Amino acid sequence: MSKGGKIIIVAAIVLALAGAVALKKMRGGDVKEVEIQTVATHVITPTILASGSLTYQTEIRMVSEVMGRVKSLYVKEGDLVKQGDVLLRLDPATTQAQVDALEAGLRQSKLAIDRQRVASDTLETKWKRYQQLRQSGVVDANTYDDIRSQNEQSKVELNSSMQMALQTEAQLKQAREQLAKTVLQAPISGRVTQLTIKVGETAVPSVTSIAGSDLLTIADTSNLYAEVNVNETDVARVVPGQTAKIVPAAFSEQSWEGTVETVAVSPRQIAGQGKSYPVKIRLKPSATLQFHTGMSCRAEIATRGTSADAVVAVPVQAVKYEESTDRDAPAKSSLFVVKDGRVKQRTVETDIADDMYISVQKGLAAGEQIVVGPARVLRFMRDGERVKPAPVVEEAPVTVKSP
């Protein structure tokens, strides 16, 4: 074959290959395997995530108002108690001795007052008689002045004794109150959630960080709350009455329903997290049997943007966002609609979203098919590309061999 003929053959091959490539491009290139989903309607529930701990509505830390050794203890941790039940007794010996001494002193004071009153009455009568005798000139001035002075002195002494008796009565009342405080009673009905003292140990009046100041804790376990910290950027969307799901750390695979009851108006500074606002969520009574105060938990609070009815929604990963050339305009939202084996990029208008779905207000209808993944393909997908459903990979059953 001549040199010119070879050149013609090579040129023909090159043209054929170029034509094949062009035809392939015209037909959309390779068929990409993608995850395709039919558009449906969903109820969208936007949520706010927060963390905190469980606490009881009413929890009372019992402390002693007087110092004393614990003589008797009538409860143990976990016991149910009723309001007024005796929880423990302190040794009353010292306080009882004070009461006995003051009672004896008061009795002596009253006897002395009775004697002084009789003496004072006698002097009063004598002085009145001497007044008549003085007017008659029978008694001289010196004698009359002596009787008058004795009468006034007896009245002063009687009044002084009565004041001392009143002071003793006040001391006795205070001592009896101290004696009564050696018996500790339950202020509410509930459960003993913590017991930090034993028989023989010394209870001291409430002073922070001194051993013995905390005796026990009683809580009304019928009302359990989750107290969580909501970030300052989200707290404006939280209001009382909203529903929430509570997931305690001890039961991470389960959640319990609750209702937002209060939202703090003052922030709390948390190290490393900035400002947050305490939110109290009341759990339903059925949940209280499994939880304990102090357990860590997280909360998913449904905000006011919840859609009342099902709306057209797509998985959040299906929507692509492109920044607008107008700095004041929102980002452009689009997704890929599948029709006749090809994708068409369509601009849509989105609204509220939750963890899984985002609602589409305009540009899409239920029943249409869209590409939802995989992300590595969706990221570089272009309008007009050919696609087909990716095969579903089923996990092979695990066979356990007998030994």
Tab-separated table of N, CA and C in Angstrom, residues 10-23:
chain	number	residue	atom	x	y	z
A	10	VAL	N	-5.725	6.157	8.237
A	10	VAL	CA	-5.556	6.708	9.595
A	10	VAL	C	-6.527	7.856	9.822
A	11	ALA	N	-6.662	8.722	8.804
A	11	ALA	CA	-7.575	9.866	8.931
A	11	ALA	C	-9.006	9.382	9.107
A	12	ALA	N	-9.357	8.315	8.403
A	12	ALA	CA	-10.716	7.782	8.523
A	12	ALA	C	-10.969	7.239	9.921
A	13	ILE	N	-9.964	6.552	10.494
A	13	ILE	CA	-10.112	6.003	11.862
A	13	ILE	C	-10.291	7.127	12.867
A	14	VAL	N	-9.467	8.179	12.708
A	14	VAL	CA	-9.558	9.324	13.630
A	14	VAL	C	-10.927	9.959	13.544
A	15	LEU	N	-11.431	10.135	12.345
A	15	LEU	CA	-12.756	10.730	12.171
A	15	LEU	C	-13.834	9.852	12.788
A	16	ALA	N	-13.677	8.539	12.652
A	16	ALA	CA	-14.665	7.613	13.226
A	16	ALA	C	-14.684	7.707	14.738
A	17	LEU	N	-13.489	7.762	15.327
A	17	LEU	CA	-13.411	7.878	16.791
A	17	LEU	C	-13.995	9.197	17.267
A	18	ALA	N	-13.672	10.262	16.548
A	18	ALA	CA	-14.203	11.580	16.918
A	18	ALA	C	-15.717	11.589	16.814
A	19	GLY	N	-16.221	10.932	15.787
A	19	GLY	CA	-17.675	10.868	15.639
A	19	GLY	C	-18.318	10.080	16.756
A	20	ALA	N	-17.642	8.998	17.178
A	20	ALA	CA	-18.189	8.184	18.281
A	20	ALA	C	-18.237	8.983	19.573
A	21	VAL	N	-17.154	9.741	19.805
A	21	VAL	CA	-17.111	10.570	21.023
A	21	VAL	C	-18.200	11.625	20.986
A	22	ALA	N	-18.355	12.258	19.801
A	22	ALA	CA	-19.383	13.299	19.673
A	22	ALA	C	-20.769	12.712	19.869
A	23	LEU	N	-20.984	11.512	19.276
A	23	LEU	CA	-22.288	10.865	19.432
A	23	LEU	C	-22.563	10.520	20.880
